[in-house]
mmCIF file of C-alpha atoms and ligand atoms in Angstrom:
data_model
loop_
_atom_site.group_PDB
_atom_site.id
_atom_site.type_symbol
_atom_site.label_atom_id
_atom_site.label_comp_id
_atom_site.label_asym_id
_atom_site.label_seq_id
_atom_site.Cartn_x
_atom_site.Cartn_y
_atom_site.Cartn_z
ATOM 1 C CA MET A 19 -17.710 -10.267 75.099
ATOM 2 C CA GLN A 20 -15.464 -10.659 78.142
ATOM 3 C CA GLY A 21 -17.466 -9.552 80.613
ATOM 4 C CA ARG A 22 -18.769 -7.513 82.869
ATOM 5 C CA ASP A 23 -18.197 -4.789 81.983
ATOM 6 C CA ASP A 24 -18.313 -5.484 77.865
ATOM 7 C CA LEU A 25 -21.900 -6.636 78.771
ATOM 8 C CA MET A 26 -22.985 -3.027 80.265
ATOM 9 C CA ARG A 27 -21.041 -1.005 76.985
ATOM 10 C CA THR A 28 -22.814 -3.033 74.885
ATOM 11 C CA SER A 29 -26.288 -2.982 76.778
ATOM 12 C CA ARG A 30 -26.527 0.378 77.685
ATOM 13 C CA GLY A 31 -24.968 1.661 73.515
ATOM 14 C CA TYR A 32 -28.208 2.886 72.415
ATOM 15 C CA TRP A 33 -27.557 6.305 75.043
ATOM 16 C CA ALA A 34 -24.839 7.779 73.301
ATOM 17 C CA SER A 35 -26.874 6.351 70.095
ATOM 18 C CA ARG A 36 -30.394 7.215 70.863
ATOM 19 C CA THR A 37 -28.099 11.242 73.034
ATOM 20 C CA LEU A 38 -27.126 11.347 69.242
ATOM 21 C CA LEU A 39 -30.101 11.062 67.453
ATOM 22 C CA THR A 40 -32.275 13.070 69.105
ATOM 23 C CA ALA A 41 -29.881 16.068 68.773
ATOM 24 C CA VAL A 42 -30.355 15.333 65.207
ATOM 25 C CA GLU A 43 -34.378 15.208 65.132
ATOM 26 C CA ILE A 44 -34.536 18.667 66.770
ATOM 27 C CA GLY A 45 -32.387 19.886 64.207
ATOM 28 C CA LEU A 46 -29.552 21.085 66.827
ATOM 29 C CA PHE A 47 -26.709 20.571 63.892
ATOM 30 C CA GLU A 48 -28.629 22.482 61.522
ATOM 31 C CA GLU A 49 -29.210 25.269 63.621
ATOM 32 C CA LEU A 50 -26.100 25.972 65.076
ATOM 33 C CA GLY A 51 -23.859 26.051 62.062
ATOM 34 C CA GLY A 52 -20.255 26.968 62.497
ATOM 35 C CA ARG A 53 -21.392 29.271 65.455
ATOM 36 C CA ARG A 54 -21.825 29.419 69.297
ATOM 37 C CA ARG A 55 -24.554 29.537 70.698
ATOM 38 C CA THR A 56 -25.682 28.791 75.212
ATOM 39 C CA ALA A 57 -28.427 26.542 75.932
ATOM 40 C CA ALA A 58 -31.080 29.215 76.492
ATOM 41 C CA ASN A 59 -30.302 30.197 72.865
ATOM 42 C CA LEU A 60 -30.952 27.132 71.102
ATOM 43 C CA ALA A 61 -33.800 26.091 72.953
ATOM 44 C CA GLU A 62 -35.291 29.494 72.198
ATOM 45 C CA ASN A 63 -34.480 28.800 68.870
ATOM 46 C CA LEU A 64 -35.252 25.339 68.693
ATOM 47 C CA ARG A 65 -38.485 25.430 70.572
ATOM 48 C CA THR A 66 -37.224 22.407 73.277
ATOM 49 C CA GLU A 67 -37.224 22.906 76.916
ATOM 50 C CA PRO A 68 -34.469 24.390 78.590
ATOM 51 C CA ARG A 69 -33.034 22.726 81.266
ATOM 52 C CA ALA A 70 -33.570 19.309 79.071
ATOM 53 C CA THR A 71 -31.645 21.878 76.149
ATOM 54 C CA ALA A 72 -28.933 22.165 78.623
ATOM 55 C CA LEU A 73 -28.536 18.155 79.831
ATOM 56 C CA LEU A 74 -28.581 17.240 76.635
ATOM 57 C CA LEU A 75 -25.965 19.539 74.917
ATOM 58 C CA ASP A 76 -24.254 18.685 77.773
ATOM 59 C CA ALA A 77 -24.165 14.618 76.748
ATOM 60 C CA LEU A 78 -23.384 15.557 73.090
ATOM 61 C CA ALA A 79 -20.413 18.028 74.217
ATOM 62 C CA GLY A 80 -19.067 15.065 77.085
ATOM 63 C CA LEU A 81 -19.364 12.274 73.476
ATOM 64 C CA GLY A 82 -16.877 14.799 71.794
ATOM 65 C CA VAL A 83 -20.016 15.916 69.642
ATOM 66 C CA LEU A 84 -20.152 19.433 71.019
ATOM 67 C CA VAL A 85 -17.339 21.731 72.638
ATOM 68 C CA LYS A 86 -18.455 23.238 75.556
ATOM 69 C CA THR A 87 -16.523 27.086 76.037
ATOM 70 C CA GLY A 88 -18.366 28.696 78.972
ATOM 71 C CA ARG A 89 -21.524 29.070 78.941
ATOM 72 C CA SER A 90 -21.263 27.978 74.854
ATOM 73 C CA TYR A 91 -21.622 25.321 72.886
ATOM 74 C CA ALA A 92 -20.507 25.148 69.280
ATOM 75 C CA ILE A 93 -19.718 21.722 66.780
ATOM 76 C CA PRO A 94 -15.864 20.988 66.708
ATOM 77 C CA THR A 95 -14.181 22.124 63.836
ATOM 78 C CA PRO A 96 -13.592 18.815 62.335
ATOM 79 C CA LEU A 97 -17.235 17.810 62.592
ATOM 80 C CA ARG A 98 -18.267 20.184 60.311
ATOM 81 C CA PRO A 99 -18.080 18.975 57.498
ATOM 82 C CA LEU A 100 -19.869 15.492 58.955
ATOM 83 C CA LEU A 101 -23.069 17.473 60.260
ATOM 84 C CA SER A 102 -23.468 20.231 58.004
ATOM 85 C CA PRO A 103 -26.580 19.738 55.951
ATOM 86 C CA ARG A 104 -25.181 20.647 52.951
ATOM 87 C CA GLY A 105 -20.953 19.672 51.087
ATOM 88 C CA PRO A 106 -19.673 16.765 50.324
ATOM 89 C CA GLU A 107 -18.729 15.424 53.520
ATOM 90 C CA SER A 108 -22.114 16.189 54.565
ATOM 91 C CA ALA A 109 -23.727 12.849 56.683
ATOM 92 C CA LEU A 110 -26.696 14.061 57.664
ATOM 93 C CA GLY A 111 -28.725 12.689 55.855
ATOM 94 C CA MET A 112 -27.904 9.091 56.712
ATOM 95 C CA LEU A 113 -28.218 10.655 60.486
ATOM 96 C CA ARG A 114 -32.150 11.264 59.898
ATOM 97 C CA HIS A 115 -32.072 7.465 57.915
ATOM 98 C CA HIS A 116 -30.820 5.538 60.800
ATOM 99 C CA ALA A 117 -32.909 8.408 63.167
ATOM 100 C CA HIS A 118 -35.543 6.395 61.201
ATOM 101 C CA LEU A 119 -34.737 3.439 61.695
ATOM 102 C CA TRP A 120 -35.039 3.482 65.888
ATOM 103 C CA HIS A 121 -38.234 3.256 65.075
ATOM 104 C CA THR A 122 -38.298 -0.695 63.401
ATOM 105 C CA TRP A 123 -35.241 -1.348 65.639
ATOM 106 C CA SER A 124 -36.956 -1.102 69.002
ATOM 107 C CA GLY A 125 -39.770 -3.852 67.462
ATOM 108 C CA LEU A 126 -37.052 -5.772 66.954
ATOM 109 C CA THR A 127 -38.269 -8.143 70.816
ATOM 110 C CA GLU A 128 -41.263 -8.334 68.625
ATOM 111 C CA SER A 129 -40.164 -9.797 65.148
ATOM 112 C CA VAL A 130 -37.862 -12.199 66.871
ATOM 113 C CA ARG A 131 -41.161 -13.726 68.492
ATOM 114 C CA THR A 132 -43.279 -13.048 65.156
ATOM 115 C CA GLY A 133 -41.078 -13.619 62.597
ATOM 116 C CA ARG A 134 -42.551 -10.053 60.856
ATOM 117 C CA HIS A 135 -41.065 -6.870 60.173
ATOM 118 C CA GLN A 136 -41.540 -3.747 61.584
ATOM 119 C CA ARG A 137 -42.947 -2.066 59.103
ATOM 120 C CA SER A 138 -45.882 -1.950 56.030
ATOM 121 C CA ASP A 139 -42.988 -1.576 52.710
ATOM 122 C CA SER A 140 -39.940 -1.073 53.025
ATOM 123 C CA SER A 141 -38.446 2.723 52.229
ATOM 124 C CA PHE A 142 -37.970 3.386 48.542
ATOM 125 C CA ARG A 143 -41.168 1.135 47.849
ATOM 126 C CA ARG A 144 -43.245 4.384 49.806
ATOM 127 C CA GLY A 145 -44.061 7.718 48.791
ATOM 128 C CA PRO A 146 -41.778 10.466 47.297
ATOM 129 C CA GLU A 147 -40.987 12.224 50.289
ATOM 130 C CA GLU A 148 -39.508 8.952 51.908
ATOM 131 C CA ALA A 149 -37.983 7.953 48.627
ATOM 132 C CA ARG A 150 -35.964 10.895 48.419
ATOM 133 C CA ALA A 151 -34.924 10.287 52.173
ATOM 134 C CA PHE A 152 -33.393 6.775 51.674
ATOM 135 C CA THR A 153 -32.110 8.406 48.593
ATOM 136 C CA GLU A 154 -30.157 11.344 50.204
ATOM 137 C CA ALA A 155 -29.267 9.227 53.379
ATOM 138 C CA MET A 156 -28.060 5.815 50.062
ATOM 139 C CA ARG A 157 -25.787 8.900 48.652
ATOM 140 C CA ASP A 158 -24.013 10.229 51.148
ATOM 141 C CA GLY A 159 -23.349 6.296 52.135
ATOM 142 C CA ALA A 160 -21.518 6.161 49.152
ATOM 143 C CA ARG A 161 -20.066 9.301 48.575
ATOM 144 C CA ARG A 162 -16.627 8.696 50.020
ATOM 145 C CA LEU A 163 -16.419 5.304 48.856
ATOM 146 C CA ALA A 164 -17.470 5.713 45.032
ATOM 147 C CA PRO A 165 -14.056 6.245 43.697
ATOM 148 C CA GLY A 166 -12.471 3.983 45.471
ATOM 149 C CA VAL A 167 -15.048 0.968 44.809
ATOM 150 C CA ALA A 168 -14.952 2.147 40.952
ATOM 151 C CA ALA A 169 -11.149 1.482 41.168
ATOM 152 C CA GLU A 170 -11.631 -2.231 43.268
ATOM 153 C CA VAL A 171 -14.092 -3.493 39.921
ATOM 154 C CA ASP A 172 -12.111 -3.786 36.895
ATOM 155 C CA LEU A 173 -14.724 -2.725 33.950
ATOM 156 C CA ARG A 174 -11.500 -2.385 31.079
ATOM 157 C CA GLY A 175 -13.549 -3.023 28.331
ATOM 158 C CA ARG A 176 -16.732 -3.214 29.290
ATOM 159 C CA ARG A 177 -19.004 -0.574 26.891
ATOM 160 C CA ARG A 178 -22.315 -0.893 28.498
ATOM 161 C CA LEU A 179 -22.838 -0.586 32.663
ATOM 162 C CA LEU A 180 -26.226 -1.079 34.139
ATOM 163 C CA ASP A 181 -26.210 -0.099 38.391
ATOM 164 C CA LEU A 182 -29.218 -2.320 39.421
ATOM 165 C CA GLY A 183 -30.398 -0.967 42.298
ATOM 166 C CA GLY A 184 -27.809 2.490 41.895
ATOM 167 C CA GLY A 185 -29.994 5.246 44.345
ATOM 168 C CA PRO A 186 -28.344 8.286 43.924
ATOM 169 C CA GLY A 187 -25.891 7.759 40.847
ATOM 170 C CA GLU A 188 -22.625 8.162 43.303
ATOM 171 C CA TYR A 189 -20.959 4.478 41.756
ATOM 172 C CA ALA A 190 -22.680 5.323 38.375
ATOM 173 C CA ALA A 191 -20.842 8.804 38.338
ATOM 174 C CA ALA A 192 -17.535 7.287 40.143
ATOM 175 C CA PHE A 193 -17.491 4.725 37.259
ATOM 176 C CA ALA A 194 -17.874 6.965 34.279
ATOM 177 C CA ARG A 195 -15.554 8.774 35.786
ATOM 178 C CA ARG A 196 -12.768 5.919 35.830
ATOM 179 C CA ASN A 197 -14.342 4.134 32.595
ATOM 180 C CA PRO A 198 -14.085 7.558 29.806
ATOM 181 C CA GLU A 199 -15.832 4.907 27.510
ATOM 182 C CA LEU A 200 -18.510 3.732 29.793
ATOM 183 C CA LYS A 201 -22.106 3.879 29.319
ATOM 184 C CA VAL A 202 -23.879 3.483 32.240
ATOM 185 C CA VAL A 203 -28.064 2.944 33.349
ATOM 186 C CA VAL A 204 -29.341 2.987 36.178
ATOM 187 C CA VAL A 205 -32.003 1.100 37.000
ATOM 188 C CA ASP A 206 -34.416 1.717 39.978
ATOM 189 C CA LEU A 207 -37.788 2.372 41.435
ATOM 190 C CA PRO A 208 -39.715 5.078 39.583
ATOM 191 C CA ASN A 209 -39.467 7.755 42.165
ATOM 192 C CA VAL A 210 -36.120 6.707 43.331
ATOM 193 C CA ALA A 211 -35.308 7.201 40.146
ATOM 194 C CA GLU A 212 -36.347 10.459 39.789
ATOM 195 C CA VAL A 213 -34.608 11.737 43.093
ATOM 196 C CA GLY A 214 -31.189 10.275 41.413
ATOM 197 C CA GLU A 215 -31.586 11.932 38.432
ATOM 198 C CA ALA A 216 -31.514 15.067 39.511
ATOM 199 C CA MET A 217 -28.981 14.484 41.676
ATOM 200 C CA LEU A 218 -26.713 14.025 38.581
ATOM 201 C CA ALA A 219 -26.465 18.094 38.726
ATOM 202 C CA ASP A 220 -23.220 16.883 40.581
ATOM 203 C CA HIS A 221 -22.024 15.462 37.947
ATOM 204 C CA PRO A 222 -21.861 17.952 35.313
ATOM 205 C CA ASP A 223 -18.410 16.512 34.011
ATOM 206 C CA VAL A 224 -19.657 12.109 33.985
ATOM 207 C CA ARG A 225 -23.163 13.565 32.868
ATOM 208 C CA ASP A 226 -24.123 12.843 29.104
ATOM 209 C CA ARG A 227 -22.826 8.793 29.538
ATOM 210 C CA ILE A 228 -25.096 8.451 32.778
ATOM 211 C CA SER A 229 -29.048 7.696 32.038
ATOM 212 C CA TYR A 230 -31.662 7.006 34.414
ATOM 213 C CA HIS A 231 -34.358 3.574 33.597
ATOM 214 C CA ALA A 232 -37.195 3.584 36.124
ATOM 215 C CA ALA A 233 -38.480 0.062 36.321
ATOM 216 C CA ASP A 234 -38.973 -2.445 39.066
ATOM 217 C CA LEU A 235 -36.084 -4.925 38.746
ATOM 218 C CA ASP A 236 -38.243 -7.812 39.918
ATOM 219 C CA THR A 237 -41.049 -7.533 37.161
ATOM 220 C CA ASP A 238 -40.326 -5.611 34.711
ATOM 221 C CA PRO A 239 -37.887 -6.114 31.687
ATOM 222 C CA LEU A 240 -34.576 -4.518 32.386
ATOM 223 C CA PRO A 241 -32.421 -2.367 29.927
ATOM 224 C CA VAL A 242 -29.458 -4.669 28.007
ATOM 225 C CA GLY A 243 -25.829 -4.515 28.603
ATOM 226 C CA ASP A 244 -22.070 -6.397 28.660
ATOM 227 C CA ALA A 245 -21.810 -5.105 32.823
ATOM 228 C CA ALA A 246 -23.946 -5.137 35.802
ATOM 229 C CA PHE A 247 -23.786 -3.735 39.286
ATOM 230 C CA LEU A 248 -25.620 -4.790 41.907
ATOM 231 C CA SER A 249 -24.740 -2.775 45.013
ATOM 232 C CA HIS A 250 -27.095 -3.408 47.901
ATOM 233 C CA VAL A 251 -29.927 -4.966 47.172
ATOM 234 C CA ILE A 252 -29.957 -8.185 47.629
ATOM 235 C CA HIS A 253 -30.269 -8.223 51.415
ATOM 236 C CA ALA A 254 -32.994 -6.296 50.797
ATOM 237 C CA ASN A 255 -34.735 -9.970 49.533
ATOM 238 C CA GLY A 256 -35.711 -13.134 50.433
ATOM 239 C CA GLU A 257 -34.504 -16.732 48.052
ATOM 240 C CA ASP A 258 -36.661 -16.399 45.602
ATOM 241 C CA THR A 259 -36.588 -13.381 44.818
ATOM 242 C CA ASN A 260 -32.503 -13.119 44.212
ATOM 243 C CA ARG A 261 -32.761 -16.072 42.741
ATOM 244 C CA ALA A 262 -35.439 -14.954 39.677
ATOM 245 C CA LEU A 263 -33.288 -11.308 39.993
ATOM 246 C CA PHE A 264 -30.764 -13.353 39.036
ATOM 247 C CA ARG A 265 -31.703 -14.722 35.986
ATOM 248 C CA ARG A 266 -33.480 -11.294 35.117
ATOM 249 C CA ILE A 267 -30.327 -9.983 35.134
ATOM 250 C CA ALA A 268 -28.808 -13.397 33.413
ATOM 251 C CA ARG A 269 -30.467 -12.932 30.439
ATOM 252 C CA ALA A 270 -30.698 -9.059 30.313
ATOM 253 C CA LEU A 271 -26.897 -8.824 29.876
ATOM 254 C CA GLU A 272 -24.880 -10.329 26.730
ATOM 255 C CA PRO A 273 -22.897 -13.148 26.734
ATOM 256 C CA GLY A 274 -19.315 -12.551 29.080
ATOM 257 C CA GLY A 275 -21.330 -10.164 30.361
ATOM 258 C CA MET A 276 -20.061 -9.654 33.613
ATOM 259 C CA LEU A 277 -21.570 -9.014 37.358
ATOM 260 C CA VAL A 278 -20.584 -7.467 40.335
ATOM 261 C CA VAL A 279 -22.591 -8.219 43.461
ATOM 262 C CA ARG A 280 -21.817 -6.209 46.281
ATOM 263 C CA ASP A 281 -23.639 -6.401 49.478
ATOM 264 C CA PHE A 282 -22.392 -6.797 53.118
ATOM 265 C CA LEU A 283 -21.363 -11.175 53.549
ATOM 266 C CA LEU A 284 -21.384 -13.246 56.340
ATOM 267 C CA ASP A 285 -18.901 -15.986 56.803
ATOM 268 C CA GLU A 286 -19.699 -19.644 56.264
ATOM 269 C CA ASP A 287 -21.374 -19.826 59.778
ATOM 270 C CA GLY A 288 -23.392 -16.935 59.320
ATOM 271 C CA THR A 289 -21.912 -15.328 62.603
ATOM 272 C CA THR A 290 -19.185 -12.626 61.185
ATOM 273 C CA PRO A 291 -17.936 -10.349 60.373
ATOM 274 C CA PRO A 292 -20.815 -8.741 62.851
ATOM 275 C CA PRO A 293 -21.788 -5.581 60.622
ATOM 276 C CA SER A 294 -23.136 -8.165 58.976
ATOM 277 C CA SER A 295 -24.881 -10.509 60.712
ATOM 278 C CA LEU A 296 -26.094 -6.920 62.744
ATOM 279 C CA PHE A 297 -27.218 -5.715 59.680
ATOM 280 C CA ALA A 298 -29.324 -8.852 58.907
ATOM 281 C CA LEU A 299 -31.411 -7.996 61.817
ATOM 282 C CA ASN A 300 -31.559 -4.347 60.061
ATOM 283 C CA MET A 301 -33.288 -5.733 57.548
ATOM 284 C CA LEU A 302 -35.284 -8.538 59.949
ATOM 285 C CA VAL A 303 -37.531 -5.405 61.009
ATOM 286 C CA ASN A 304 -37.324 -3.893 57.679
ATOM 287 C CA THR A 305 -37.817 -6.267 55.013
ATOM 288 C CA PRO A 306 -40.721 -9.029 55.073
ATOM 289 C CA GLU A 307 -37.613 -11.680 53.668
ATOM 290 C CA GLY A 308 -34.222 -9.472 53.950
ATOM 291 C CA ARG A 309 -31.173 -10.933 55.930
ATOM 292 C CA CYS A 310 -27.584 -11.081 54.227
ATOM 293 C CA TYR A 311 -26.179 -13.750 52.409
ATOM 294 C CA ARG A 312 -22.688 -16.381 52.424
ATOM 295 C CA VAL A 313 -21.021 -16.253 49.209
ATOM 296 C CA VAL A 314 -21.927 -20.027 48.697
ATOM 297 C CA GLU A 315 -25.653 -18.790 48.904
ATOM 298 C CA ILE A 316 -25.077 -15.947 46.562
ATOM 299 C CA ALA A 317 -22.599 -18.169 44.152
ATOM 300 C CA SER A 318 -25.231 -20.880 44.056
ATOM 301 C CA TRP A 319 -28.286 -18.762 43.085
ATOM 302 C CA LEU A 320 -25.315 -17.589 40.207
ATOM 303 C CA ARG A 321 -24.253 -20.551 38.922
ATOM 304 C CA GLN A 322 -27.762 -22.146 38.257
ATOM 305 C CA ALA A 323 -28.976 -18.822 36.401
ATOM 306 C CA GLY A 324 -26.835 -19.290 33.785
ATOM 307 C CA PHE A 325 -23.323 -17.969 35.130
ATOM 308 C CA GLY A 326 -19.846 -19.240 35.516
ATOM 309 C CA ARG A 327 -17.650 -19.889 38.438
ATOM 310 C CA ALA A 328 -18.286 -16.804 41.103
ATOM 311 C CA LYS A 329 -15.478 -15.297 42.834
ATOM 312 C CA ARG A 330 -15.216 -13.525 45.919
ATOM 313 C CA LEU A 331 -13.289 -10.128 46.027
ATOM 314 C CA GLU A 332 -12.553 -8.193 48.657
ATOM 315 C CA SER A 333 -12.585 -4.499 49.115
ATOM 316 C CA THR A 334 -9.853 -2.300 51.063
ATOM 317 C CA VAL A 335 -12.219 1.271 50.464
ATOM 318 C CA SER A 336 -15.275 -0.633 52.253
ATOM 319 C CA PRO A 337 -14.432 -3.027 54.179
ATOM 320 C CA ASP A 338 -18.002 -3.995 55.424
ATOM 321 C CA ALA A 339 -18.684 -4.746 51.958
ATOM 322 C CA ALA A 340 -17.640 -7.467 49.810
ATOM 323 C CA TYR A 341 -17.542 -8.991 45.993
ATOM 324 C CA VAL A 342 -19.439 -11.844 44.059
ATOM 325 C CA VAL A 343 -17.750 -11.205 40.329
ATOM 326 C CA ALA A 344 -19.129 -13.925 37.670
ATOM 327 C CA GLU A 345 -19.765 -13.504 34.246
ATOM 328 C CA ARG A 346 -22.460 -15.108 32.273
ATOM 329 C CA LYS A 347 -21.620 -18.235 30.089
ATOM 330 C CA ALA A 348 -21.619 -17.709 26.683
HETATM 331 C C1 SAM B 29 -30.179 0.311 49.734
HETATM 332 S S1 SAM B 29 -30.219 0.833 48.364
HETATM 333 C C2 SAM B 29 -28.388 0.463 47.628
HETATM 334 C C3 SAM B 29 -28.240 1.657 46.627
HETATM 335 C C4 SAM B 29 -26.886 1.985 45.692
HETATM 336 N N1 SAM B 29 -26.725 0.684 45.422
HETATM 337 C C5 SAM B 29 -25.698 1.169 46.826
HETATM 338 O O1 SAM B 29 -25.124 0.634 47.125
HETATM 339 O O2 SAM B 29 -25.467 2.628 47.783
HETATM 340 C C6 SAM B 29 -30.727 0.056 47.389
HETATM 341 C C7 SAM B 29 -31.480 0.446 46.594
HETATM 342 O O3 SAM B 29 -32.415 -0.664 45.477
HETATM 343 C C8 SAM B 29 -33.322 -0.438 45.048
HETATM 344 N N2 SAM B 29 -34.176 -1.386 44.612
HETATM 345 C C9 SAM B 29 -34.635 -2.302 45.539
HETATM 346 N N3 SAM B 29 -35.161 -2.771 45.420
HETATM 347 C C10 SAM B 29 -35.995 -2.565 43.758
HETATM 348 C C11 SAM B 29 -36.613 -2.724 42.909
HETATM 349 N N4 SAM B 29 -37.450 -4.285 43.139
HETATM 350 N N5 SAM B 29 -36.574 -2.922 41.830
HETATM 351 C C12 SAM B 29 -35.926 -0.877 41.356
HETATM 352 N N6 SAM B 29 -34.819 -0.719 42.664
HETATM 353 C C13 SAM B 29 -35.101 -1.381 43.843
HETATM 354 C C14 SAM B 29 -34.071 0.973 46.005
HETATM 355 O O4 SAM B 29 -34.528 1.590 45.489
HETATM 356 C C15 SAM B 29 -32.300 1.788 46.268
HETATM 357 O O5 SAM B 29 -32.156 2.236 45.453
#
């Protein structure tokens, strides 16, 4: 931050965010699709107030989320695949998830005062509907990254990969595609496993080498494997839960078995990169004990759990997240 302008831009940064999230919440993008519509017509169909709707649409056009021609509005062609409810590039699931997170982020001040999170439990432990919405958001997030991640993680010679907390199965499918001999077991909570298993229909080419195992990683027996992938799971847990989880994973892996932890990692002093220190706040407001971690912390849990020396590997496909890799000692 250099001065007043930077400070002001950050302080009111939520204006643009809130504008986009309201468009998501009223279902504007589904209503527009590939069409061009006036504010009056949109307000009528969306059952919103006409003057307020016109103000929202103009602001969205000002941000470049819509284009305005005469009195009508449309989604710009390059954004259509992203703002479409279906299709491989759809980002609507993740945008809905962000709209949902707005509510807990609004309680950040209270969380900082009390140390308590803003919800009674994590989305994936809630009912089937919330588990579905969360898993769709995770699919949106993973879909465009998974092939690159599968290329960055070397699973040559491994036969059975456990994708722990694998949710929608996008990474499982990408790993199976990349490694023709590999079988993948996705382990996730029952409500998520049900949704994820149905999503395998998107991957008919590798469907027969992926199975789902409904289980709680913290309490249920884990299946066995010679490799495990644990992506974006540890940030929702406190330190003790992660220590215990690593011990459980070590027991599930064969000697020499490899664990790949993928997460938003923090640098040594805990402040950077900003996506990780901000994500730690996301966990503060959404989970009882979650936060982001430093490599030294993860490496020490791995050592205590019986793994050899841990290595940090950077990711070029998703630079906000990196890997920590270690092998179980014999
Ligand atoms: C943030 S999502 C990450 C999904 C996927 N691994 C990825 O990287 O995109 C966390 C996943 O871990 C699962 N998970 C979290 N805690 C779990 C537990 N105790 N047992 C089983 N699954 C769990 C959630 O249901 C969810 O699917």
